[in-house]
mmCIF file with all atom_site columns, C-alpha atoms and ligand atoms in Angstrom:
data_model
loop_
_atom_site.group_PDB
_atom_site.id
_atom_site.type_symbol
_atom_site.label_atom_id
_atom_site.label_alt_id
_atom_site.label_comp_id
_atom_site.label_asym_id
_atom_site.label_entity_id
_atom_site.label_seq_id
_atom_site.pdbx_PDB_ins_code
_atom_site.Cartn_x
_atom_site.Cartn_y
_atom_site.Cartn_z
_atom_site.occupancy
_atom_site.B_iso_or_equiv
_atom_site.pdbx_formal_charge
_atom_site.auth_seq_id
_atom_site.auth_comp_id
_atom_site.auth_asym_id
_atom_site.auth_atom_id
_atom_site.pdbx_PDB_model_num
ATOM   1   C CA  . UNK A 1 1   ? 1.296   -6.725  -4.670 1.00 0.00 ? 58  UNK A CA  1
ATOM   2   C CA  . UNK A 1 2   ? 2.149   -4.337  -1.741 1.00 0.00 ? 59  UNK A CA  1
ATOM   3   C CA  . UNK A 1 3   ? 1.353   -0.567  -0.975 1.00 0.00 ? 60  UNK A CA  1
ATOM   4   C CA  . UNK A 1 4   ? -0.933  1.394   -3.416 1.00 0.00 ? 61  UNK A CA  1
ATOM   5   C CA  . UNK A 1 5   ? -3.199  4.224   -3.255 1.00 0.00 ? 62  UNK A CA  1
ATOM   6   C CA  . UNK A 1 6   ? -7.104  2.725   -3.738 1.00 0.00 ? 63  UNK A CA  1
ATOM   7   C CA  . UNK A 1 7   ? -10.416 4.074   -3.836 1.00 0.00 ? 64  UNK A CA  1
ATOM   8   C CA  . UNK A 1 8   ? -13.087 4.819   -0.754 1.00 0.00 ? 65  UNK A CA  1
ATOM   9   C CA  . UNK A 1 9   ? -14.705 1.542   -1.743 1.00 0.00 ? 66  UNK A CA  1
ATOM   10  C CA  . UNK A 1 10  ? -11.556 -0.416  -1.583 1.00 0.00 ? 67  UNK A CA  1
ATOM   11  C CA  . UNK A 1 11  ? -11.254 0.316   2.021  1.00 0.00 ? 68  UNK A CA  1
ATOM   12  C CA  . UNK A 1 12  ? -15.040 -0.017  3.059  1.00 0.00 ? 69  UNK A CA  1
ATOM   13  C CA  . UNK A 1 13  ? -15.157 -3.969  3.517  1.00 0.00 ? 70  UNK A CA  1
ATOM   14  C CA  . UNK A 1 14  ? -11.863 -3.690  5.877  1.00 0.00 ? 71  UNK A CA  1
ATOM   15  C CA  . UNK A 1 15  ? -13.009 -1.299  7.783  1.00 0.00 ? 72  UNK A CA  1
ATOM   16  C CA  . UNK A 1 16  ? -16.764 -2.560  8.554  1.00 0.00 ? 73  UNK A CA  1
ATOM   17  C CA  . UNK A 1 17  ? -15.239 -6.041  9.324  1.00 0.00 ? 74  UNK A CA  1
ATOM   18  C CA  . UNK A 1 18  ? -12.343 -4.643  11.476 1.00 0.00 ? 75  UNK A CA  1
ATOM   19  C CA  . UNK A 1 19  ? -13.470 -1.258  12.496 1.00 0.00 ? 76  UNK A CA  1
ATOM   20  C CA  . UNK A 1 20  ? -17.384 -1.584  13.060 1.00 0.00 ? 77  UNK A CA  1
ATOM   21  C CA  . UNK A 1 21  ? -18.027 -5.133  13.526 1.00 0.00 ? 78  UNK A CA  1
ATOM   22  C CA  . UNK A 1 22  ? -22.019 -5.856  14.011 1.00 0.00 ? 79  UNK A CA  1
ATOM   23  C CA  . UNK A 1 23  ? -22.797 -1.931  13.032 1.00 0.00 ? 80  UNK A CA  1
ATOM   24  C CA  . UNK A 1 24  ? -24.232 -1.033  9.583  1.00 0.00 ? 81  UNK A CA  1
ATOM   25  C CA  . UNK A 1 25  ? -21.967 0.145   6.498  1.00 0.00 ? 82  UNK A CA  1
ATOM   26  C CA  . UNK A 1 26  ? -23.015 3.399   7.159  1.00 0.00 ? 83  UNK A CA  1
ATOM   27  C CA  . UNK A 1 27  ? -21.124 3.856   10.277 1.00 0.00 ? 84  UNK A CA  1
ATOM   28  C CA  . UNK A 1 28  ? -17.557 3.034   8.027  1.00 0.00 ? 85  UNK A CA  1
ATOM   29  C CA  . UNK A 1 29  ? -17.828 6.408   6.292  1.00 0.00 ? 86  UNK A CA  1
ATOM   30  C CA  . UNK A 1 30  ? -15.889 9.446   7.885  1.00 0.00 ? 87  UNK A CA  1
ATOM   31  C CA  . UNK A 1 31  ? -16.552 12.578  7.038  1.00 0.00 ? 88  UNK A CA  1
ATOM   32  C CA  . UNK A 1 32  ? -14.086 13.604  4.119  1.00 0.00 ? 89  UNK A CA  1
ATOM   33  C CA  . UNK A 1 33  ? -13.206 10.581  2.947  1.00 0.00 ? 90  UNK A CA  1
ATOM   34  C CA  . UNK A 1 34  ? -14.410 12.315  -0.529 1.00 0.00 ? 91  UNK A CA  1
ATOM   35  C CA  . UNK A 1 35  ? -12.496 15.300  -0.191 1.00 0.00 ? 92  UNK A CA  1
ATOM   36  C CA  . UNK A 1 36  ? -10.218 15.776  -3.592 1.00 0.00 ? 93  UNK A CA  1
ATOM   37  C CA  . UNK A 1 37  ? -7.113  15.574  -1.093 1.00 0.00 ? 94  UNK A CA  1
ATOM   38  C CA  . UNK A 1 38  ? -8.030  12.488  1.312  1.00 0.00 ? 95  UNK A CA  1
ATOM   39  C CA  . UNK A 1 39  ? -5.933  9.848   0.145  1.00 0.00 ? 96  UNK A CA  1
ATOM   40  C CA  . UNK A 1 40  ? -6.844  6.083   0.672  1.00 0.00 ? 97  UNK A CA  1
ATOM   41  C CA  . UNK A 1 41  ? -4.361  3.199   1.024  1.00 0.00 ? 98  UNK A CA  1
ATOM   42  C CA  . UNK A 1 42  ? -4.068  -0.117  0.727  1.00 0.00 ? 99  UNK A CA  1
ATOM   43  C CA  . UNK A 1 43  ? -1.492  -3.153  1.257  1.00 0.00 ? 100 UNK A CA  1
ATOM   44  C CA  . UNK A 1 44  ? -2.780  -5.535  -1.389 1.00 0.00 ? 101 UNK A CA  1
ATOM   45  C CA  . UNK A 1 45  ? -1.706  -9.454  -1.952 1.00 0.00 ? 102 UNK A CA  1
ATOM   46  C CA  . UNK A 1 46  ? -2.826  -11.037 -4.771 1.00 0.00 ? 103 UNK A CA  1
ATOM   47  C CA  . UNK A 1 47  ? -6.201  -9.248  -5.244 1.00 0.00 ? 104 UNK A CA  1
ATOM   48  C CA  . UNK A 1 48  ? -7.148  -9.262  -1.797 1.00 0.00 ? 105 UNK A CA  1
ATOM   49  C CA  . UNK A 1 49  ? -6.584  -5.789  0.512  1.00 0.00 ? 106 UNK A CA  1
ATOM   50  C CA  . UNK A 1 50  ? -4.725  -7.009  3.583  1.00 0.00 ? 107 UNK A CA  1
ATOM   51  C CA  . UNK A 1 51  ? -4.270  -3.668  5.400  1.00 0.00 ? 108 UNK A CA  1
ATOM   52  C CA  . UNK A 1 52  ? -5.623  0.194   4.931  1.00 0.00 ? 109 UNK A CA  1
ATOM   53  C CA  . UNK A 1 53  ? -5.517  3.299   5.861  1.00 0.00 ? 110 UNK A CA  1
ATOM   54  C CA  . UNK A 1 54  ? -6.973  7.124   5.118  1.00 0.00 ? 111 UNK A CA  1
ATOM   55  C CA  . UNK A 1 55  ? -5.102  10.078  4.975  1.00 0.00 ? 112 UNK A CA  1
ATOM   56  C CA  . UNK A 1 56  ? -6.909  13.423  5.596  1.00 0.00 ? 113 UNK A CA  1
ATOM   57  C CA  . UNK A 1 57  ? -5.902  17.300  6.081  1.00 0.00 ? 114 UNK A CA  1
ATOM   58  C CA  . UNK A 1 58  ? -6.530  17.991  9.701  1.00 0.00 ? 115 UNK A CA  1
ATOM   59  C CA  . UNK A 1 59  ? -4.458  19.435  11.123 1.00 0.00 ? 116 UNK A CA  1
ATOM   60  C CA  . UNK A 1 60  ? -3.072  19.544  14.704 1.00 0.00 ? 117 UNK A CA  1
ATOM   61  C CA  . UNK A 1 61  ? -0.916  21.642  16.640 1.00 0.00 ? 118 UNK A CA  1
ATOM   62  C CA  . UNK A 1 62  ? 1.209   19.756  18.711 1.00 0.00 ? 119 UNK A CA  1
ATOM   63  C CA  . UNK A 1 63  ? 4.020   20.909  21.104 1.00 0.00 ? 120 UNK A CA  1
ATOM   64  C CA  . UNK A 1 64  ? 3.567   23.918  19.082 1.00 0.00 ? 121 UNK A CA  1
ATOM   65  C CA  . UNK A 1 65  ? 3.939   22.905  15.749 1.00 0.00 ? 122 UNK A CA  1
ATOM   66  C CA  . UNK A 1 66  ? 1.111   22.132  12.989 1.00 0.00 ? 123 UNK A CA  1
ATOM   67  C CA  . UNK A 1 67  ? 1.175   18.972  11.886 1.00 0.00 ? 124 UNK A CA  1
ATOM   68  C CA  . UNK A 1 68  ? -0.844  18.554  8.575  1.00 0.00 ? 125 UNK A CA  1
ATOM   69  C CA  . UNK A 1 69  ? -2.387  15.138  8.239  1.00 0.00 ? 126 UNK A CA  1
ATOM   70  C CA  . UNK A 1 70  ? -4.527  12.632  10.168 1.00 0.00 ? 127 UNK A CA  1
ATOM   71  C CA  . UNK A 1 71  ? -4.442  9.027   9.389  1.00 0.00 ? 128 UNK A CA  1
ATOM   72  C CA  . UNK A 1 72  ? -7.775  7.438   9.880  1.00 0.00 ? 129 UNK A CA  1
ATOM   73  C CA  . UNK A 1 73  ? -9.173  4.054   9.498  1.00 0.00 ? 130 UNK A CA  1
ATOM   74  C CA  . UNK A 1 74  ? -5.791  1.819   10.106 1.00 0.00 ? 131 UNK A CA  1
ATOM   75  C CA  . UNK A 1 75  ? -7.159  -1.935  10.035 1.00 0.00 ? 132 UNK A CA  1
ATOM   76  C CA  . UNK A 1 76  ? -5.534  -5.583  9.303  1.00 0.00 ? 133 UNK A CA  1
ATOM   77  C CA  . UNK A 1 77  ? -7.798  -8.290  8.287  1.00 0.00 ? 134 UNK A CA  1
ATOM   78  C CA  . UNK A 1 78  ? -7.943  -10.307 11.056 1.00 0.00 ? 135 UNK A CA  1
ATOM   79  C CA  . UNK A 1 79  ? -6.786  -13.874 9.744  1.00 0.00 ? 136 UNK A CA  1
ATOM   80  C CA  . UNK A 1 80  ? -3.705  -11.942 8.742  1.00 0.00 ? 137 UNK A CA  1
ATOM   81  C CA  . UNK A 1 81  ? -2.708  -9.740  11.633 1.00 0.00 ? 138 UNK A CA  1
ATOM   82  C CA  . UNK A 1 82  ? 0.007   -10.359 13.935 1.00 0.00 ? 139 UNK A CA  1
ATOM   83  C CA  . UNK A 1 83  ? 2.327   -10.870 10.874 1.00 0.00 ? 140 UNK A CA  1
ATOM   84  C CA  . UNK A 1 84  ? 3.872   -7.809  10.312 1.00 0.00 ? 141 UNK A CA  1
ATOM   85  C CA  . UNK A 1 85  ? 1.954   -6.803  7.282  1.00 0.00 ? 142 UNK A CA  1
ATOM   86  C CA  . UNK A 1 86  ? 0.819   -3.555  9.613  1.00 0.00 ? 143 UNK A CA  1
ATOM   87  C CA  . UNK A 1 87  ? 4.263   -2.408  9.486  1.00 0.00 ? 144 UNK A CA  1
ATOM   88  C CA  . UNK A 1 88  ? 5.097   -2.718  5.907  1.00 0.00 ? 145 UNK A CA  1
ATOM   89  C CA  . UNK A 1 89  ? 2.272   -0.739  5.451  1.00 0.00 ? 146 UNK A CA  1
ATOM   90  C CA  . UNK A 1 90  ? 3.551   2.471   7.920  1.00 0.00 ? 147 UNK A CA  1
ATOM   91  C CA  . UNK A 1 91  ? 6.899   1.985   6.463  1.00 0.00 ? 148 UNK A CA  1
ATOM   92  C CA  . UNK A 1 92  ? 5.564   2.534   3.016  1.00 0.00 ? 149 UNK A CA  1
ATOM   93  C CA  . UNK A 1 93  ? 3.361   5.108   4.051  1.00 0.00 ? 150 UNK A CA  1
ATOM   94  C CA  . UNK A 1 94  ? 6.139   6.982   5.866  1.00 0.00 ? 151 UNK A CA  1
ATOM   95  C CA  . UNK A 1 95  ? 8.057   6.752   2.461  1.00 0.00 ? 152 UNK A CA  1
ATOM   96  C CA  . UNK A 1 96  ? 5.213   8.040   0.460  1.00 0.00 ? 153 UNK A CA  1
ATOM   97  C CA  . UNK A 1 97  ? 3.651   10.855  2.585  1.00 0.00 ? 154 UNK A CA  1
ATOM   98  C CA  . UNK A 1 98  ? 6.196   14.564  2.647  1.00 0.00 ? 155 UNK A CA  1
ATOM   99  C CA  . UNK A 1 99  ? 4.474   15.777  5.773  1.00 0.00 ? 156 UNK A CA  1
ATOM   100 C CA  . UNK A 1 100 ? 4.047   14.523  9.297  1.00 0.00 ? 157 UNK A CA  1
ATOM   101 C CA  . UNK A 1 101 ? 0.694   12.861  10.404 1.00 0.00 ? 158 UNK A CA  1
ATOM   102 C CA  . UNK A 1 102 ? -1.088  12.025  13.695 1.00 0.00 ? 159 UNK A CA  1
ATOM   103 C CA  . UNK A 1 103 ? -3.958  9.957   14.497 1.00 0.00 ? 160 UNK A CA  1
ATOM   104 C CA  . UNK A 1 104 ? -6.099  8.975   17.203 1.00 0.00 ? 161 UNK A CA  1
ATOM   105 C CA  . UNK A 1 105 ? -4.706  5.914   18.151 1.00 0.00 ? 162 UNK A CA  1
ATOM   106 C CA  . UNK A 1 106 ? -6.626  2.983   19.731 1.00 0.00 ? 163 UNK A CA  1
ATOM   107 C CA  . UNK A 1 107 ? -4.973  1.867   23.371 1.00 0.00 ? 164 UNK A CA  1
ATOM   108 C CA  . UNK A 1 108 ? -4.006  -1.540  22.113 1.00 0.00 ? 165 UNK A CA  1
ATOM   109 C CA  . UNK A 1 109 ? -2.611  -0.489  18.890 1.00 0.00 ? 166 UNK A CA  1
ATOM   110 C CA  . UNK A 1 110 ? -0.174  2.069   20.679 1.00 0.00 ? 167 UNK A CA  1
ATOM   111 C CA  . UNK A 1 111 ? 2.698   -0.085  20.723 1.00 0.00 ? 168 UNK A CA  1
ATOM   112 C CA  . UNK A 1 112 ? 2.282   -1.179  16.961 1.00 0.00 ? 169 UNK A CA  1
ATOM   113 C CA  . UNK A 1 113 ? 2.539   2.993   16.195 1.00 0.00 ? 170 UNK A CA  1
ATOM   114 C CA  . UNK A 1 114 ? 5.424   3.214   18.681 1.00 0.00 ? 171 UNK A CA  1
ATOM   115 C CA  . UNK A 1 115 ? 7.659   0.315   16.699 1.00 0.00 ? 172 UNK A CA  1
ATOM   116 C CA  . UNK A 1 116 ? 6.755   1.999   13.587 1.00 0.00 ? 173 UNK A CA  1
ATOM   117 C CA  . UNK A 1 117 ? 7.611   5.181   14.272 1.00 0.00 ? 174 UNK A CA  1
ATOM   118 C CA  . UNK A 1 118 ? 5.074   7.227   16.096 1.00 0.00 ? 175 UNK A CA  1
ATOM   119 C CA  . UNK A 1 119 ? 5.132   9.101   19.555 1.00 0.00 ? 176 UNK A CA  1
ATOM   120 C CA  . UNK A 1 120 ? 2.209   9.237   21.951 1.00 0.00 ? 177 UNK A CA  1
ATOM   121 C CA  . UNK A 1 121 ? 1.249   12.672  22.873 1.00 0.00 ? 178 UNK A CA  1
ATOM   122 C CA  . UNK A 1 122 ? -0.644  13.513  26.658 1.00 0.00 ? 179 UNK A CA  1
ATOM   123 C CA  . UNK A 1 123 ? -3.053  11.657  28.187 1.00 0.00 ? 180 UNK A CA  1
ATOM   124 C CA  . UNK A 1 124 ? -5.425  8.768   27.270 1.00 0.00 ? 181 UNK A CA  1
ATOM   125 C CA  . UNK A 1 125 ? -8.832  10.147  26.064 1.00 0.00 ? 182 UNK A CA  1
ATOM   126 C CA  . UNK A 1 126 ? -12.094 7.987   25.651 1.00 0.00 ? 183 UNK A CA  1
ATOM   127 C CA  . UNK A 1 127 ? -14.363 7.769   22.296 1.00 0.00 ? 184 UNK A CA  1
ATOM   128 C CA  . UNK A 1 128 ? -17.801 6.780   23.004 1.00 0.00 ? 185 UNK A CA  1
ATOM   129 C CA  . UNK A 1 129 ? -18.767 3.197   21.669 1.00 0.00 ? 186 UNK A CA  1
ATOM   130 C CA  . UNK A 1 130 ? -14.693 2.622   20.799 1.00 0.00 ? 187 UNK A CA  1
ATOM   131 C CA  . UNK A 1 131 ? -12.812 2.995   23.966 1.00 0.00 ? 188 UNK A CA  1
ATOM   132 C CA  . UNK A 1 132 ? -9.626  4.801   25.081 1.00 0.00 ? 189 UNK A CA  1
ATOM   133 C CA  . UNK A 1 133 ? -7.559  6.435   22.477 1.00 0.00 ? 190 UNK A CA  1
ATOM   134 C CA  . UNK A 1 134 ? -3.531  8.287   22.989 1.00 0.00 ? 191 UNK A CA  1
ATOM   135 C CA  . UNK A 1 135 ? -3.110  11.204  20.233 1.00 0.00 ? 192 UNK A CA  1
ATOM   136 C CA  . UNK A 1 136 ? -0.147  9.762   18.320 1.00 0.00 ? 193 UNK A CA  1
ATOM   137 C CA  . UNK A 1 137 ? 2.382   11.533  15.835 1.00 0.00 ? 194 UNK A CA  1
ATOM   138 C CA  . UNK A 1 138 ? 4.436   10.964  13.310 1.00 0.00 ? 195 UNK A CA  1
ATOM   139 C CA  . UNK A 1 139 ? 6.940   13.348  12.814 1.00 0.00 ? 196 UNK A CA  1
ATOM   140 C CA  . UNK A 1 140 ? 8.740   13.721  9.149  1.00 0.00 ? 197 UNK A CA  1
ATOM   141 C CA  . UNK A 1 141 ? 12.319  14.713  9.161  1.00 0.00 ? 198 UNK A CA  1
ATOM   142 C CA  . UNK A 1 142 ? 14.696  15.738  6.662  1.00 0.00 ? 199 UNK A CA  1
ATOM   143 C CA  . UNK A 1 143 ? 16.176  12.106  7.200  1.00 0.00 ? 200 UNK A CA  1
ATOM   144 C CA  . UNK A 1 144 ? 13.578  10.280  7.955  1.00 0.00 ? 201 UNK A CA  1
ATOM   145 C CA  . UNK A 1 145 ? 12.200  7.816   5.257  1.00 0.00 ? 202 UNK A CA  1
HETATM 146 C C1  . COA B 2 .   ? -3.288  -2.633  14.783 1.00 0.00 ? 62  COA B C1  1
HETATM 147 C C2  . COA B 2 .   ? -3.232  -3.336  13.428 1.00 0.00 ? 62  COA B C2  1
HETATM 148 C C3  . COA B 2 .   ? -3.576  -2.366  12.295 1.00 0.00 ? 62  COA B C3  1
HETATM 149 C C4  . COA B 2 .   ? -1.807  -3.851  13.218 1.00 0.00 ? 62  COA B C4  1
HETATM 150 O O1  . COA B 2 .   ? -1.721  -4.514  11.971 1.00 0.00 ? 62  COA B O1  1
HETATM 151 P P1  . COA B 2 .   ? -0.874  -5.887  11.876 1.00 0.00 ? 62  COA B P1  1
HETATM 152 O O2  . COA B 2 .   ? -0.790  -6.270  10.434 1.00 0.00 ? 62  COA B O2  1
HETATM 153 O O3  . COA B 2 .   ? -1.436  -6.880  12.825 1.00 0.00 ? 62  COA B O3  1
HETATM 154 O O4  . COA B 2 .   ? 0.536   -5.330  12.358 1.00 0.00 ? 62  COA B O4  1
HETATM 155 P P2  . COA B 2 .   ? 1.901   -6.074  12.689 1.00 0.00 ? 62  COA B P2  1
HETATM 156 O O5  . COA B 2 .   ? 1.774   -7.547  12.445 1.00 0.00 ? 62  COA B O5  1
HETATM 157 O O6  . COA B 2 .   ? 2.950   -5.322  11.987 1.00 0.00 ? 62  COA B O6  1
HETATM 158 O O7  . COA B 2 .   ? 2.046   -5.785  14.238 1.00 0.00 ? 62  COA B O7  1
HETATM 159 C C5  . COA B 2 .   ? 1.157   -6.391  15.157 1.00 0.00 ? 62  COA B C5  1
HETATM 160 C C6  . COA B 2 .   ? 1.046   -5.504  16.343 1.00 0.00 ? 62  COA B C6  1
HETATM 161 O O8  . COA B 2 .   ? -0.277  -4.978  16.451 1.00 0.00 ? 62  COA B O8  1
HETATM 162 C C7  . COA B 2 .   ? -0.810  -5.270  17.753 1.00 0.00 ? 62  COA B C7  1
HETATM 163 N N1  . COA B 2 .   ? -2.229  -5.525  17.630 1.00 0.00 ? 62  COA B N1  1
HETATM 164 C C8  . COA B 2 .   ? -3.194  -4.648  17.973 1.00 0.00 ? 62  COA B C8  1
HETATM 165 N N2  . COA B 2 .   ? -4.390  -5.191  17.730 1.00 0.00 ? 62  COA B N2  1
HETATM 166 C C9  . COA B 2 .   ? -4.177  -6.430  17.208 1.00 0.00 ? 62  COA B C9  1
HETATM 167 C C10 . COA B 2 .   ? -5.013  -7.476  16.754 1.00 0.00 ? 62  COA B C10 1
HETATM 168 N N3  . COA B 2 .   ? -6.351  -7.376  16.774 1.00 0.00 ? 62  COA B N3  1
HETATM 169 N N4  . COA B 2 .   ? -4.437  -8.603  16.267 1.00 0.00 ? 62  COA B N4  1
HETATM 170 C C11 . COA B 2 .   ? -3.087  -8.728  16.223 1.00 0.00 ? 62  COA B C11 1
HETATM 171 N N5  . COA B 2 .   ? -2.242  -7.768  16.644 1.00 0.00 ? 62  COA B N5  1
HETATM 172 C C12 . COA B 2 .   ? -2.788  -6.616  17.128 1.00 0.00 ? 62  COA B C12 1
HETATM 173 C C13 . COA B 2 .   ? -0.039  -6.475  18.233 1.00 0.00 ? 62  COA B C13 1
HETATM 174 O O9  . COA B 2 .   ? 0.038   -6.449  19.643 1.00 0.00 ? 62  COA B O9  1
HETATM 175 C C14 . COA B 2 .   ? 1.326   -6.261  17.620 1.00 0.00 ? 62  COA B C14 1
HETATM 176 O O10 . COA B 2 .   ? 2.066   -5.383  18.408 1.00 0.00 ? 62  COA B O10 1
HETATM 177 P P3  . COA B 2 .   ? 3.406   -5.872  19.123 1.00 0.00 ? 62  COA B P3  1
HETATM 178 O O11 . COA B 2 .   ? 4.221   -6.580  18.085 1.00 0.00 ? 62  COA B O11 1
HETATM 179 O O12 . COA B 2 .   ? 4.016   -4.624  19.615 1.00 0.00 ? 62  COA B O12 1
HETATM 180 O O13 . COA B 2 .   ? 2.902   -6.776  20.186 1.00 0.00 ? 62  COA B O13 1
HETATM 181 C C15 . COA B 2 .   ? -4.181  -4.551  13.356 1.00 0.00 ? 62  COA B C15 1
HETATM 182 O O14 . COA B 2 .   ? -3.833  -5.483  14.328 1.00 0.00 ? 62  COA B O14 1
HETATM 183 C C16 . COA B 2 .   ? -5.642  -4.195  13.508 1.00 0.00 ? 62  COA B C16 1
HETATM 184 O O15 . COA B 2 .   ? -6.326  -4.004  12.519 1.00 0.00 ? 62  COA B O15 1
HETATM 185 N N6  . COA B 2 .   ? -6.141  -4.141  14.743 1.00 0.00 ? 62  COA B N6  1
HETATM 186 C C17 . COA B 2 .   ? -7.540  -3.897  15.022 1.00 0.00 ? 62  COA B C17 1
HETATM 187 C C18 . COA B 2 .   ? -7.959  -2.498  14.599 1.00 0.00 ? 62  COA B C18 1
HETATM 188 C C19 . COA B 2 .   ? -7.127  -1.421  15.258 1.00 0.00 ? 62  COA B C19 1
HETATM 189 O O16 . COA B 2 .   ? -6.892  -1.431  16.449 1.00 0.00 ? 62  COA B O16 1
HETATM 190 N N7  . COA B 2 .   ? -6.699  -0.464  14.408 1.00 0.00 ? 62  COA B N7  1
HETATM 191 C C20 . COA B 2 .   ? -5.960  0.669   14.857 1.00 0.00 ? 62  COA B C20 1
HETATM 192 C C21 . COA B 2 .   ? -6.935  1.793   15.093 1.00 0.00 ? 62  COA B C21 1
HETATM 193 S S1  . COA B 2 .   ? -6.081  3.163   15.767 1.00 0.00 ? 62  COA B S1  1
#
């Protein structure tokens, strides 16, 4: 139980459900989620994946420095969200990831990001079909976890 690293098709059902409700399976895969060094995540409980997440290099420069790695594809399943099981998640991820990430970050998860750890960067931006997105970063420090 907890954080692990799973495959591509451990994070497919979450993300269809969560991600692309009422749009075909197709629409779930990004492009290089098979690249040797995207990593997929997973907060598991019992055999069941509660939360996930994909971590890709892309990298962005922000405020003048390159940050290395975009998270993708952050989803709760629904009957569990609002329980904090999203933030165990980032705080293991923080722990297990040696470089900073950002990410795209939907509007109405930008206060989740900002208690775990992430700062919004510039102005809202829209994605067609999704809605308004703030470029959020997390920022790994020699003391942080
Ligand atoms: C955002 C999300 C990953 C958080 O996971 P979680 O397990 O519910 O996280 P926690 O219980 O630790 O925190 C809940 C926070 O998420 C926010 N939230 C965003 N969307 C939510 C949703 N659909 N249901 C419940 N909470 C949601 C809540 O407002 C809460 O923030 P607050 O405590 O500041 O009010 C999850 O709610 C989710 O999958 N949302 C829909 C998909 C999404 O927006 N993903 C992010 C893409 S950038």
């Amino acid at each position: 139980m907890g954080f692990k690293q799973v495959t591509l098709e451990d994070v497919i059902p979450l993300r269809h459900i969560v991600l692309r409700p009422g749009k075909s399976v197709e629409t779930c895969y990004f492009d290089g989620d098979d690249a040797s060094t995207t990593r997929h995540f997973a907060w598991v409980e019992g055999d069941q994946v509660q939360s996930i997440a994909t971590v890709m290099q892309s990298s962005k420069r922000i405020d003048g420095v390159k940050i290395p790695l975009q998270l993708r594809g952050m989803a709760t399943n629904p009957e569990q969200a609002g329980q904090g099981i999203g933030s165990r998640f980032l705080q293991a991820l923080h722990e297990e990831l040696d470089d900073s990430w950002w990410c795209n970050a939907r509007e109405v998860a930008v206060r989740f990001y900002e208690r775990n750890g992430l700062t919004r960067i510039g102005e809202s931006f829209d994605i067609p079909g999704i809605g308004p997105h703030y470029v959020m970063v997390y920022k790994k420090t020699a003391g942080s976890k």
